[in-house]
Coordinates of C-alpha atoms and ligand atoms in Angstrom, one line a residue:
M1431 CA -11.4 -31.7 -6.9
G1432 CA -11.9 -34.3 -9.2
Y1433 CA -10.0 -37.1 -11.0
M1434 CA -9.3 -38.1 -14.7
M1435 CA -7.4 -41.2 -16.2
I1436 CA -4.4 -40.2 -18.1
D1437 CA -3.1 -42.7 -20.1
G1438 CA -4.1 -45.2 -17.7
R1439 CA -3.3 -43.6 -14.7
K1440 CA -5.6 -41.8 -12.1
V1441 CA -4.7 -38.1 -11.8
E1442 CA -6.3 -35.4 -9.2
F1443 CA -7.1 -32.2 -10.3
T1444 CA -8.3 -29.4 -8.3
D1445 CA -8.2 -25.7 -9.8
E1446 CA -6.2 -26.4 -12.8
R1447 CA -7.5 -24.1 -15.9
N1448 CA -7.4 -26.7 -18.4
V1449 CA -7.0 -30.3 -19.3
L1450 CA -3.3 -29.5 -20.6
S1451 CA -2.6 -28.2 -16.9
V1452 CA -3.5 -31.4 -15.6
I1453 CA -1.8 -33.4 -18.0
R1454 CA 1.5 -31.3 -17.4
K1455 CA 0.8 -32.0 -13.6
A1456 CA 1.0 -35.6 -14.1
G1457 CA 4.5 -35.3 -15.5
I1458 CA 3.8 -35.5 -19.1
S1459 CA 5.3 -32.7 -21.3
L1460 CA 2.9 -32.4 -24.0
P1461 CA 4.0 -30.2 -26.8
T1462 CA 2.5 -26.7 -27.3
L1463 CA 3.7 -23.7 -29.4
C1464 CA 0.8 -21.1 -28.9
Y1465 CA 0.1 -22.0 -24.8
H1466 CA 1.4 -19.9 -22.3
S1467 CA -0.2 -20.1 -18.7
E1468 CA 0.4 -16.1 -18.3
V1469 CA -1.7 -15.2 -21.3
S1470 CA -5.0 -16.3 -22.6
T1471 CA -5.5 -19.2 -24.7
F1472 CA -5.2 -19.2 -28.2
G1473 CA -5.8 -23.1 -29.2
A1474 CA -4.0 -22.3 -32.4
C1475 CA -1.4 -24.8 -32.9
R1476 CA -3.6 -27.9 -32.1
L1477 CA -0.2 -29.6 -31.1
C1478 CA -1.6 -30.5 -27.5
T1479 CA -4.4 -32.5 -28.9
V1480 CA -5.2 -35.5 -26.9
E1481 CA -7.7 -38.6 -27.7
D1482 CA -10.7 -39.6 -25.1
D1483 CA -12.2 -42.9 -24.4
R1484 CA -14.5 -42.4 -27.5
G1485 CA -11.9 -41.7 -30.0
R1486 CA -12.7 -37.7 -30.1
T1487 CA -9.6 -35.9 -30.5
F1488 CA -9.3 -32.2 -28.8
A1489 CA -6.8 -29.7 -28.1
S1490 CA -6.1 -30.1 -24.2
C1491 CA -5.5 -26.4 -23.9
S1492 CA -9.1 -25.4 -24.6
E1493 CA -10.9 -28.0 -22.5
E1494 CA -11.7 -27.7 -19.0
P1495 CA -10.9 -30.5 -16.8
R1496 CA -14.0 -32.7 -15.7
D1497 CA -14.3 -35.3 -13.1
G1498 CA -14.0 -39.0 -14.6
M1499 CA -12.5 -37.9 -17.8
V1500 CA -10.4 -40.5 -19.7
I1501 CA -7.7 -39.2 -21.6
Y1502 CA -4.7 -40.9 -23.9
T1503 CA -2.1 -38.1 -24.8
N1504 CA 0.1 -40.5 -27.0
T1505 CA -2.1 -42.7 -29.3
G1506 CA -0.6 -43.5 -32.7
K1507 CA -3.4 -41.1 -34.4
I1508 CA -2.3 -38.5 -32.3
K1509 CA 1.4 -38.9 -32.9
K1510 CA 0.6 -38.9 -36.7
Y1511 CA -1.6 -35.8 -36.1
R1512 CA 1.3 -33.8 -34.5
K1513 CA 4.1 -34.8 -36.6
L1514 CA 2.0 -33.9 -39.7
I1515 CA 1.2 -30.3 -37.8
V1516 CA 4.7 -29.8 -37.2
E1517 CA 5.8 -30.2 -40.7
L1518 CA 3.2 -28.1 -42.2
L1519 CA 4.3 -25.4 -39.8
L1520 CA 8.1 -26.1 -41.3
A1521 CA 6.9 -26.1 -45.0
A1522 CA 5.8 -22.1 -44.6
H1523 CA 8.7 -21.4 -42.6
C1524 CA 12.3 -20.2 -43.4
R1525 CA 14.3 -23.0 -42.9
D1526 CA 17.8 -21.4 -42.3
C1527 CA 18.3 -23.1 -38.9
T1528 CA 22.1 -23.4 -39.2
T1529 CA 22.7 -19.4 -39.0
C1530 CA 19.6 -18.7 -37.4
V1531 CA 20.1 -16.4 -34.3
K1532 CA 17.7 -18.7 -32.3
S1533 CA 19.3 -22.1 -33.4
G1534 CA 19.1 -24.4 -30.5
E1535 CA 16.8 -22.4 -28.3
C1536 CA 14.0 -22.8 -31.0
V1537 CA 10.8 -24.4 -30.0
L1538 CA 10.0 -25.2 -33.5
Q1539 CA 13.2 -26.8 -34.2
E1540 CA 13.2 -28.9 -31.0
L1541 CA 9.9 -30.0 -31.9
A1542 CA 11.0 -31.5 -35.4
H1543 CA 13.6 -33.1 -33.8
R1544 CA 11.2 -34.3 -30.9
M1545 CA 8.4 -35.6 -33.4
G1546 CA 10.9 -37.3 -35.8
V1547 CA 10.5 -35.0 -38.9
T1548 CA 13.3 -35.5 -41.0
N1549 CA 11.6 -34.5 -44.3
V1550 CA 9.4 -31.7 -45.2
R1551 CA 7.3 -32.7 -48.4
F1552 CA 5.6 -29.5 -49.1
E1553 CA 7.2 -26.9 -51.0
N1554 CA 7.3 -23.1 -49.2
T1555 CA 5.2 -21.1 -51.0
R1556 CA 5.1 -18.0 -49.0
E1557 CA 6.5 -14.7 -50.1
I1558 CA 10.0 -13.7 -48.8
R1559 CA 9.4 -10.6 -46.6
P1560 CA 12.1 -8.0 -45.5
L1561 CA 13.2 -7.8 -42.0
D1562 CA 12.0 -5.0 -39.7
T1563 CA 15.6 -3.8 -38.2
S1564 CA 14.1 -0.3 -37.4
S1565 CA 13.8 -0.8 -33.6
P1566 CA 17.2 -0.4 -31.5
S1567 CA 16.2 -3.5 -29.4
I1568 CA 14.5 -6.3 -31.4
V1569 CA 14.6 -7.5 -34.8
R1570 CA 11.5 -9.0 -36.6
D1571 CA 11.7 -11.6 -39.4
P1572 CA 8.4 -12.4 -40.8
N1573 CA 9.8 -15.2 -42.7
K1574 CA 10.2 -17.2 -39.4
C1575 CA 6.8 -16.4 -37.8
I1576 CA 4.4 -19.1 -37.4
L1577 CA 1.5 -17.8 -36.6
C1578 CA 1.3 -18.7 -33.0
G1579 CA 0.1 -14.9 -32.0
D1580 CA 2.4 -15.4 -28.8
C1581 CA 4.1 -12.1 -29.2
V1582 CA 0.6 -10.5 -30.0
R1583 CA -0.9 -11.7 -26.7
A1584 CA 2.1 -10.9 -24.6
C1585 CA 2.2 -7.4 -26.4
E1586 CA -1.6 -6.9 -26.0
E1587 CA -2.3 -8.7 -22.6
I1588 CA 0.8 -8.5 -20.3
Q1589 CA 2.1 -5.0 -21.6
G1590 CA -0.9 -3.2 -22.4
I1591 CA 0.5 -2.0 -25.8
G1592 CA -1.0 -3.8 -28.9
A1593 CA 1.9 -2.5 -31.1
L1594 CA 1.4 -6.1 -33.0
G1595 CA -1.5 -7.8 -34.5
F1596 CA -2.6 -10.2 -37.0
A1597 CA -3.3 -8.6 -40.6
F1598 CA -5.1 -10.6 -43.8
R1599 CA -6.9 -14.0 -43.7
G1600 CA -6.0 -17.5 -44.7
T1601 CA -2.6 -18.2 -46.4
E1602 CA -1.8 -14.6 -46.3
A1603 CA -2.4 -13.9 -42.6
M1604 CA 0.7 -12.2 -41.5
V1605 CA 1.9 -10.6 -37.8
M1606 CA 3.1 -6.9 -37.8
P1607 CA 2.3 -3.6 -36.7
A1608 CA -0.7 -1.9 -37.6
F1609 CA -0.4 -0.7 -41.4
D1610 CA 2.9 -2.8 -42.0
K1611 CA 4.9 0.3 -40.0
P1612 CA 8.3 -0.3 -38.8
L1613 CA 8.4 -1.0 -35.2
A1614 CA 9.9 2.0 -34.6
E1615 CA 7.2 4.2 -35.7
T1616 CA 4.6 2.3 -33.2
D1617 CA 4.0 2.5 -29.4
C1618 CA 6.6 0.0 -28.9
V1619 CA 8.3 0.4 -25.7
N1620 CA 11.4 -1.9 -26.7
C1621 CA 10.7 -4.4 -23.6
G1622 CA 11.4 -7.4 -25.3
Q1623 CA 8.7 -9.5 -23.9
C1624 CA 7.3 -10.7 -27.7
R1625 CA 11.0 -12.0 -28.2
V1626 CA 10.8 -13.6 -24.9
Y1627 CA 7.2 -15.3 -26.2
C1628 CA 8.3 -15.9 -29.5
P1629 CA 9.1 -19.7 -30.3
T1630 CA 11.0 -19.4 -33.2
G1631 CA 13.5 -16.6 -34.6
A1632 CA 10.9 -14.4 -35.7
I1633 CA 11.4 -12.0 -33.2
S1634 CA 15.2 -11.7 -31.7
I1635 CA 17.1 -9.4 -29.9
K1636 CA 19.2 -6.8 -32.0
T1637 CA 22.8 -8.1 -31.2
H1638 CA 26.0 -6.0 -30.4
M1639 CA 28.4 -8.8 -29.9
D1640 CA 30.8 -7.8 -32.5
E1641 CA 31.1 -4.4 -31.5
V1642 CA 32.1 -5.8 -28.7
W1643 CA 34.8 -8.1 -29.8
D1644 CA 36.4 -5.4 -31.8
A1645 CA 36.4 -3.0 -29.0
L1646 CA 38.2 -5.9 -27.3
A1647 CA 40.7 -6.3 -29.9
D1648 CA 41.8 -2.7 -30.2
K1649 CA 44.8 -2.0 -28.2
D1650 CA 44.4 1.7 -27.7
T1651 CA 40.7 1.0 -26.1
R1652 CA 40.1 0.3 -22.4
V1653 CA 36.8 -1.4 -22.4
V1654 CA 34.9 -1.0 -19.1
A1655 CA 31.7 -3.6 -18.0
Q1656 CA 28.7 -2.7 -15.9
I1657 CA 26.8 -5.4 -15.1
A1658 CA 23.0 -5.3 -14.1
P1659 CA 21.8 -7.0 -10.9
A1660 CA 19.4 -9.4 -12.4
V1661 CA 22.0 -10.6 -14.7
R1662 CA 23.8 -12.7 -12.2
V1663 CA 21.1 -14.9 -11.2
A1664 CA 20.1 -15.8 -15.0
V1665 CA 23.6 -16.9 -16.2
G1666 CA 24.2 -20.1 -14.1
D1667 CA 21.7 -22.5 -15.5
S1668 CA 23.0 -22.2 -19.1
F1669 CA 26.1 -23.7 -18.1
G1670 CA 24.7 -26.5 -15.7
L1671 CA 24.8 -24.4 -12.6
T1672 CA 22.1 -24.3 -10.1
K1673 CA 19.0 -22.3 -11.4
G1674 CA 19.1 -18.5 -10.0
R1675 CA 22.3 -18.6 -7.9
S1676 CA 24.3 -15.5 -8.2
V1677 CA 27.5 -16.3 -10.6
M1678 CA 28.4 -12.8 -10.4
G1679 CA 31.9 -13.7 -9.2
K1680 CA 32.3 -16.2 -12.3
I1681 CA 30.9 -13.4 -14.6
V1682 CA 33.6 -10.9 -13.3
N1683 CA 36.2 -13.5 -14.1
V1684 CA 35.2 -14.3 -17.6
L1685 CA 34.9 -10.9 -18.5
H1686 CA 38.5 -10.3 -17.3
R1687 CA 39.7 -13.2 -19.4
M1688 CA 38.0 -11.9 -22.4
G1689 CA 39.9 -9.0 -22.2
F1690 CA 37.8 -6.3 -20.4
D1691 CA 40.0 -3.9 -18.6
E1692 CA 37.4 -3.0 -15.6
V1693 CA 34.5 -4.9 -14.7
Y1694 CA 32.0 -3.3 -12.5
D1695 CA 28.5 -3.9 -11.0
T1696 CA 25.6 -1.6 -11.7
A1697 CA 24.3 -2.3 -8.2
F1698 CA 26.9 0.2 -7.2
S1699 CA 25.2 2.9 -9.2
A1700 CA 21.8 1.6 -8.3
D1701 CA 23.1 3.1 -4.8
L1702 CA 23.8 6.4 -6.6
T1703 CA 20.4 6.4 -7.7
V1704 CA 19.0 5.7 -4.2
M1705 CA 20.7 8.8 -3.0
E1706 CA 19.5 10.8 -5.9
E1707 CA 16.0 9.6 -6.0
S1708 CA 15.1 9.5 -2.3
E1709 CA 16.6 13.4 -2.2
E1710 CA 14.4 14.2 -4.9
F1711 CA 11.1 12.0 -3.2
L1712 CA 12.0 14.3 0.1
E1713 CA 12.1 17.4 -1.9
R1714 CA 8.6 16.9 -3.7
L1715 CA 7.0 15.6 -0.7
E1716 CA 8.2 18.9 1.2
Q1717 CA 7.1 21.0 -1.6
N1718 CA 3.9 18.8 -2.4
E1719 CA 5.0 19.3 -6.0
N1720 CA 4.9 16.7 -8.9
L1721 CA 3.8 13.8 -6.8
P1722 CA 3.4 10.9 -7.1
L1723 CA 7.0 10.6 -8.1
L1724 CA 7.3 8.0 -10.8
T1725 CA 10.5 6.1 -10.9
S1726 CA 12.9 6.4 -13.9
C1727 CA 15.2 3.3 -14.1
C1728 CA 13.2 1.5 -16.5
P1729 CA 13.3 2.7 -20.1
A1730 CA 10.6 0.9 -21.3
W1731 CA 8.1 2.5 -18.7
V1732 CA 9.7 6.0 -19.4
K1733 CA 8.6 5.9 -22.9
F1734 CA 5.2 4.4 -21.8
V1735 CA 4.6 7.5 -20.0
H1736 CA 5.7 9.9 -22.6
D1737 CA 3.8 8.1 -25.2
Q1738 CA 0.5 7.1 -23.3
Y1739 CA 0.3 9.7 -20.3
P1740 CA 2.1 12.8 -21.5
E1741 CA 0.6 14.8 -18.6
F1742 CA 2.9 13.2 -16.2
V1743 CA 6.1 13.5 -17.8
E1744 CA 7.0 16.2 -15.1
N1745 CA 6.3 13.2 -12.5
I1746 CA 8.8 11.0 -13.7
S1747 CA 12.2 11.2 -11.4
S1748 CA 14.9 13.3 -13.1
C1749 CA 17.5 10.6 -12.1
R1750 CA 19.2 8.7 -14.9
S1751 CA 19.1 5.0 -14.3
P1752 CA 22.0 2.7 -12.7
Q1753 CA 23.0 2.2 -16.2
G1754 CA 23.2 5.8 -17.3
M1755 CA 24.7 7.1 -13.9
F1756 CA 27.3 4.3 -13.9
S1757 CA 28.5 5.1 -17.2
A1758 CA 28.8 9.1 -16.9
V1759 CA 30.5 8.4 -14.0
I1760 CA 33.3 5.9 -16.0
K1761 CA 33.6 8.2 -18.7
E1762 CA 34.4 11.1 -16.4
Y1763 CA 36.6 9.1 -14.1
Y1764 CA 38.6 8.1 -17.6
R1765 CA 38.5 11.4 -19.2
S1766 CA 41.8 11.9 -16.7
P1767 CA 44.7 11.0 -18.6
K1768 CA 46.2 9.7 -15.1
N1769 CA 43.4 7.1 -15.1
S1770 CA 42.8 6.4 -18.9
G1771 CA 46.5 5.6 -19.6
G1772 CA 46.3 7.1 -22.9
K1773 CA 43.6 5.1 -24.1
K1774 CA 40.2 5.7 -25.3
T1775 CA 37.5 4.3 -23.0
I1776 CA 34.5 2.3 -24.2
V1777 CA 31.4 1.4 -21.9
V1778 CA 29.9 -2.0 -22.2
S1779 CA 26.8 -2.5 -20.1
V1780 CA 25.6 -6.2 -19.6
M1781 CA 21.7 -5.8 -19.0
P1782 CA 18.9 -8.4 -18.9
C1783 CA 16.9 -6.1 -20.6
T1784 CA 16.3 -5.1 -24.4
A1785 CA 15.2 -1.5 -24.1
K1786 CA 18.0 -0.4 -22.5
K1787 CA 19.9 -0.5 -25.8
M1788 CA 17.2 2.5 -26.7
E1789 CA 18.1 4.2 -23.1
A1790 CA 21.7 4.3 -24.3
I1791 CA 21.0 6.3 -27.6
R1792 CA 18.5 8.7 -25.8
P1793 CA 19.6 12.1 -26.1
N1794 CA 18.9 13.2 -22.6
S1795 CA 21.0 10.5 -21.2
F1796 CA 23.9 11.9 -22.5
T1797 CA 26.8 13.9 -20.9
R1798 CA 28.1 17.0 -22.9
G1799 CA 26.4 16.1 -25.7
K1800 CA 28.1 12.5 -25.8
Q1801 CA 26.7 9.3 -25.5
D1802 CA 28.0 7.4 -22.1
T1803 CA 27.2 3.7 -22.4
D1804 CA 28.7 2.7 -26.0
I1805 CA 27.5 -0.8 -26.2
V1806 CA 24.4 -2.7 -24.6
I1807 CA 24.5 -6.4 -24.6
T1808 CA 21.9 -8.5 -23.1
T1809 CA 22.2 -11.4 -21.0
T1810 CA 21.5 -13.9 -23.5
E1811 CA 24.5 -12.4 -25.8
L1812 CA 26.8 -12.3 -22.8
I1813 CA 26.0 -15.9 -22.4
R1814 CA 26.6 -16.6 -26.5
M1815 CA 30.0 -14.6 -26.1
I1816 CA 31.1 -16.9 -23.2
R1817 CA 30.4 -20.2 -25.3
N1818 CA 31.9 -18.3 -28.3
S1819 CA 35.3 -17.9 -26.2
G1820 CA 35.3 -21.2 -25.4
I1821 CA 35.9 -20.5 -21.8
E1822 CA 34.7 -23.2 -19.2
F1823 CA 32.4 -21.0 -17.3
E1824 CA 31.4 -23.6 -15.0
T1825 CA 35.0 -24.1 -13.5
L1826 CA 35.9 -20.8 -13.2
D1827 CA 36.7 -19.3 -9.7
P1828 CA 34.8 -16.0 -8.5
E1829 CA 36.2 -12.8 -8.8
A1830 CA 35.6 -9.4 -7.3
C1831 CA 34.8 -6.3 -9.3
D1832 CA 37.6 -3.7 -9.7
M1833 CA 38.3 -0.7 -7.9
P1834 CA 37.5 2.4 -7.8
F1835 CA 33.6 1.5 -8.1
G1836 CA 33.7 -2.4 -6.7
F1837 CA 31.5 -2.2 -3.9
S1838 CA 27.7 -2.4 -3.9
S1839 CA 25.2 -2.4 -0.9
G1840 CA 22.3 -5.2 -0.9
G1841 CA 20.1 -2.2 -1.4
G1842 CA 21.4 -1.7 -5.0
M1843 CA 21.3 -5.6 -5.6
I1844 CA 17.8 -5.9 -5.1
F1845 CA 16.8 -3.4 -7.8
G1846 CA 16.5 -6.5 -10.2
V1847 CA 13.2 -7.3 -8.5
T1848 CA 10.1 -5.6 -8.4
G1849 CA 9.7 -3.7 -5.3
G1850 CA 13.6 -3.6 -5.1
V1851 CA 13.9 0.4 -5.6
T1852 CA 11.3 1.0 -3.3
E1853 CA 13.0 -1.2 -0.7
A1854 CA 16.3 0.5 -1.1
V1855 CA 14.6 4.0 -0.8
L1856 CA 12.7 2.9 2.2
R1857 CA 16.4 1.8 3.9
R1858 CA 18.0 4.9 2.7
M1859 CA 14.9 7.1 4.4
T1860 CA 14.9 5.0 7.4
E1861 CA 17.4 6.3 10.5
G1862 CA 18.6 2.6 11.6
H1863 CA 20.1 -0.4 10.3
S1864 CA 19.8 -3.2 12.6
K1865 CA 17.9 -6.2 11.6
V1866 CA 14.7 -5.3 13.2
E1867 CA 14.3 -2.3 11.4
L1868 CA 15.6 -3.5 7.8
D1869 CA 13.0 -6.6 8.5
A1870 CA 10.3 -4.3 9.1
I1871 CA 10.9 -2.8 5.8
S1872 CA 11.4 -6.2 3.8
E1873 CA 8.0 -7.1 5.5
C1874 CA 5.7 -4.1 4.7
G1875 CA 4.4 -5.1 1.6
V1876 CA 7.2 -4.4 -0.7
R1877 CA 8.0 -7.8 -1.9
G1878 CA 6.1 -10.6 -3.8
S1879 CA 5.6 -11.1 -7.3
E1880 CA 1.8 -9.7 -7.6
G1881 CA 1.7 -7.0 -10.4
I1882 CA 0.3 -4.4 -8.4
K1883 CA 1.3 -4.0 -4.6
E1884 CA 0.0 -1.0 -2.4
V1885 CA 2.0 -0.1 0.7
T1886 CA 1.1 2.6 3.1
L1887 CA 3.5 3.4 6.1
P1888 CA 4.1 6.3 8.6
Y1889 CA 7.1 8.8 7.3
N1890 CA 7.3 11.6 10.0
D1891 CA 3.7 13.0 10.3
T1892 CA 2.7 11.9 6.7
Q1893 CA 1.3 8.1 5.6
L1894 CA 2.8 7.5 2.8
N1895 CA 1.2 5.8 -0.1
I1896 CA 3.3 4.1 -2.4
C1897 CA 2.6 1.6 -5.5
I1898 CA 4.7 -0.9 -6.7
V1899 CA 4.0 -2.0 -10.5
S1900 CA 5.4 -4.9 -12.8
G1901 CA 4.0 -5.3 -16.2
L1902 CA 3.1 -2.1 -18.3
A1903 CA -0.7 -3.4 -18.5
N1904 CA -1.0 -3.0 -14.6
A1905 CA 1.0 0.1 -14.7
R1906 CA -1.9 1.3 -17.5
T1907 CA -4.4 0.2 -14.7
V1908 CA -2.6 2.3 -12.0
M1909 CA -2.2 5.2 -14.1
E1910 CA -5.7 5.2 -15.4
R1911 CA -7.0 4.9 -11.8
V1912 CA -4.6 8.4 -10.5
R1913 CA -5.9 10.3 -14.0
N1914 CA -9.3 9.5 -12.6
G1915 CA -8.7 10.7 -9.3
E1916 CA -9.4 7.2 -7.9
A1917 CA -6.1 6.7 -6.7
S1918 CA -3.5 9.0 -5.0
Y1919 CA 0.1 8.0 -4.2
H1920 CA 3.2 9.8 -3.3
L1921 CA 5.4 7.1 -5.1
I1922 CA 5.0 4.7 -8.1
E1923 CA 7.8 2.2 -8.8
V1924 CA 7.4 0.8 -12.2
M1925 CA 9.3 -2.4 -13.8
A1926 CA 7.7 -2.9 -17.5
C1927 CA 8.7 -6.6 -17.3
R1928 CA 6.5 -8.7 -14.9
R1929 CA 8.4 -9.7 -11.5
G1930 CA 11.3 -6.7 -12.6
C1931 CA 14.4 -7.0 -14.7
I1932 CA 14.7 -10.9 -13.4
M1933 CA 12.3 -11.3 -16.1
G1934 CA 13.7 -8.9 -18.6
G1935 CA 13.3 -9.3 -22.4
G1936 CA 16.7 -9.9 -22.7
Q1937 CA 17.2 -12.8 -20.6
P1938 CA 17.4 -16.1 -21.5
P1939 CA 13.7 -17.1 -22.2
R1940 CA 11.1 -20.2 -21.4
A1941 CA 11.5 -19.3 -17.9
G1942 CA 9.1 -21.5 -16.0
D1943 CA 7.5 -20.8 -12.5
R1944 CA 10.6 -22.6 -10.7
T1945 CA 13.3 -20.4 -12.7
K1946 CA 11.3 -17.1 -12.0
A1947 CA 11.2 -18.0 -8.3
A1948 CA 14.8 -19.4 -8.1
R1949 CA 16.0 -15.6 -9.7
E1950 CA 14.3 -13.8 -7.1
K1951 CA 15.4 -15.7 -4.3
G1952 CA 18.9 -15.4 -5.6
L1953 CA 18.8 -11.7 -5.4
Y1954 CA 17.5 -11.5 -2.1
N1955 CA 20.1 -14.0 -1.0
A1956 CA 23.1 -11.6 -2.7
D1957 CA 21.4 -9.1 -0.7
N1958 CA 21.0 -11.3 2.6
V1959 CA 25.0 -12.2 2.4
T1960 CA 25.7 -8.5 2.1
I1961 CA 26.8 -6.7 5.0
I1962 CA 26.1 -2.8 4.3
K1963 CA 22.4 -3.3 3.0
K1964 CA 22.0 0.5 2.6
S1965 CA 23.1 2.6 0.1
D1966 CA 24.0 5.4 2.2
E1967 CA 26.5 3.2 4.1
N1968 CA 28.1 1.9 1.0
P1969 CA 31.8 3.4 1.9
L1970 CA 32.6 4.5 -1.7
I1971 CA 29.6 6.6 -1.9
A1972 CA 30.5 9.7 0.4
P1973 CA 34.3 10.1 -1.5
L1974 CA 32.4 9.8 -4.8
Y1975 CA 30.5 12.8 -3.7
D1976 CA 33.4 14.6 -2.3
G1977 CA 35.5 14.0 -5.1
L1978 CA 34.3 13.0 -9.0
L1979 CA 30.9 14.3 -8.2
K1980 CA 31.6 17.7 -6.7
G1981 CA 29.7 20.2 -8.6
K1982 CA 28.8 17.6 -11.1
V1983 CA 26.1 15.9 -9.7
H1984 CA 23.2 17.3 -11.7
Q1985 CA 25.4 16.9 -15.0
L1986 CA 26.3 13.2 -14.4
L1987 CA 23.7 11.7 -12.7
H1988 CA 20.3 13.4 -14.1
N1989 CA 18.6 13.3 -17.4
Q1990 CA 19.2 16.5 -19.3
E1991 CA 16.2 18.8 -20.3
S1992 CA 15.1 17.2 -23.9
Ligands
HC1_2748 FE1 17.7 -3.2 -14.0 FE2 18.4 -1.3 -12.8 S1 17.2 -2.8 -12.2 S2 16.3 -1.4 -14.7 O1 15.8 -4.0 -13.8 O2 17.5 0.2 -12.0 O3 17.8 -3.8 -16.8 O4 19.0 -5.8 -13.3 O5 20.1 -2.9 -14.3 O6 20.1 0.9 -14.8 O7 20.5 -1.6 -11.5 C1 17.7 -3.8 -15.7 C2 18.0 -5.1 -13.7 C3 19.2 -2.7 -14.2 C4 19.5 0.1 -14.2 C5 19.8 -1.2 -11.9
SF4_2749 FE1 5.2 -5.1 -27.6 FE2 7.5 -4.7 -26.0 FE3 7.6 -6.3 -28.3 FE4 7.5 -3.4 -28.2 S1 8.9 -4.9 -27.7 S2 6.1 -5.4 -29.7 S3 6.3 -3.2 -26.5 S4 6.2 -6.7 -26.6

């Protein structure tokens, strides 16, 4: 512990990793473009520069706090310096701000405003480069890149992929995939974390909002929505509502008003996933085959296994993800003329995830050779569509989902947070459903935001070893141990994004620790207030198996051989 003087006030520090963190703790929001507490410090943008009592200026992100330091954060010299940095960045940046997809959310735009940069004196001499639209999930616009390296470090350090890197030097420097390959031809898993970290419009979501509006405008089309668990806790704060609180009822209402014919909750099909995955898990345990079972809900993780650990492909659960199962069930239901009313059916899936756009077009997730999920939009696109519609979201009353698939258990809802799939599967595998039994599961180590969690618990006469992972760099650590025989598990749950889908690549970015915790709490609270917690006790599930799914379980709920 020590003390430093910041702008004339005494501030205590303990284990803060740099002066910048101490300054922020003191309630001063120093600007940064390249600093993120979860990745390594790059120190390139210099916007966090401060001055000490001897007139020395330095980047506060790269300096350790020392007892007795005297720091000034807003001297005239520093203000001028920061303004010049922003002006120079703007000079080398495409300035189509009014039409940029990131307009209103761009950190560079916000800083220009904050620093009072109203004029750029320098000409942009950088060559105009083509956009990379090869990925089904994200778009790279090199003309908007400010070389902060945030995407490079997110991809390398958090995801362990390294699909992006720096090329060339000096004024020629650029961020791009190796050999300037299109992103779709690299090991990119479409997770969108680079887009979450990118402060400008250089990496953005490949959007599909126009396709949804077109479908809604077509009178001969039935447009059905499914909404993923993690979406409901990441929309409210964009409309001034409490961070992290579930606004599922309002989302259902706004989609109905926009013209969706039916609105469903993907947590319903997460219940189906629990049924199928638990059965598959018990079968594999009994036959001692293809263990560890690797979860299959997260498409970025599934691609990661195919690309990096092909010898474990057989271990991946054959279950479709809840998105895939639901779309197949919806399409099957509306195939019957009685249900379709003579209209063609389009399924729109609202996801926190950019990789779900890739999953939707993966041929082994099709039914009878046809794509089931027609359009995937992310939470960010949903928010834009709500704004576009002009509907005052914050004033809407909640509405319930539609029938016949309108009820989900709490187990289905917690899929959106790391450990949720495992917890729901354990609930299914446990006989009772009393509070004592359910609390014992939630307290066995499945919950919490750590990137790697290990749980050991007795099941019949076996000790089950389960590993729960979020973040693909963590997944690599675990898979290396498994490959080398240093660790052995019966089940490995992986979500590619740290903390799970609540922090997916399609969620509104710039979520700080408070937002992350609030989203997590929001999903657990949604579970808390649901009477039925176990997927197998969802009253709509048994009739579905006895009816629409009869004889078609494999065809509709499992991936086809590819
Ligand atoms: Fe997820 Fe899933 S939890 S993958 O994180 O299994 O995207 O929310 O919809 O499909 O249910 C995402 C979230 C989501 C699926 C479910
Ligand atoms: Fe890397 Fe994910 Fe971005 Fe692809 S989408 S470049 S894997 S961070």
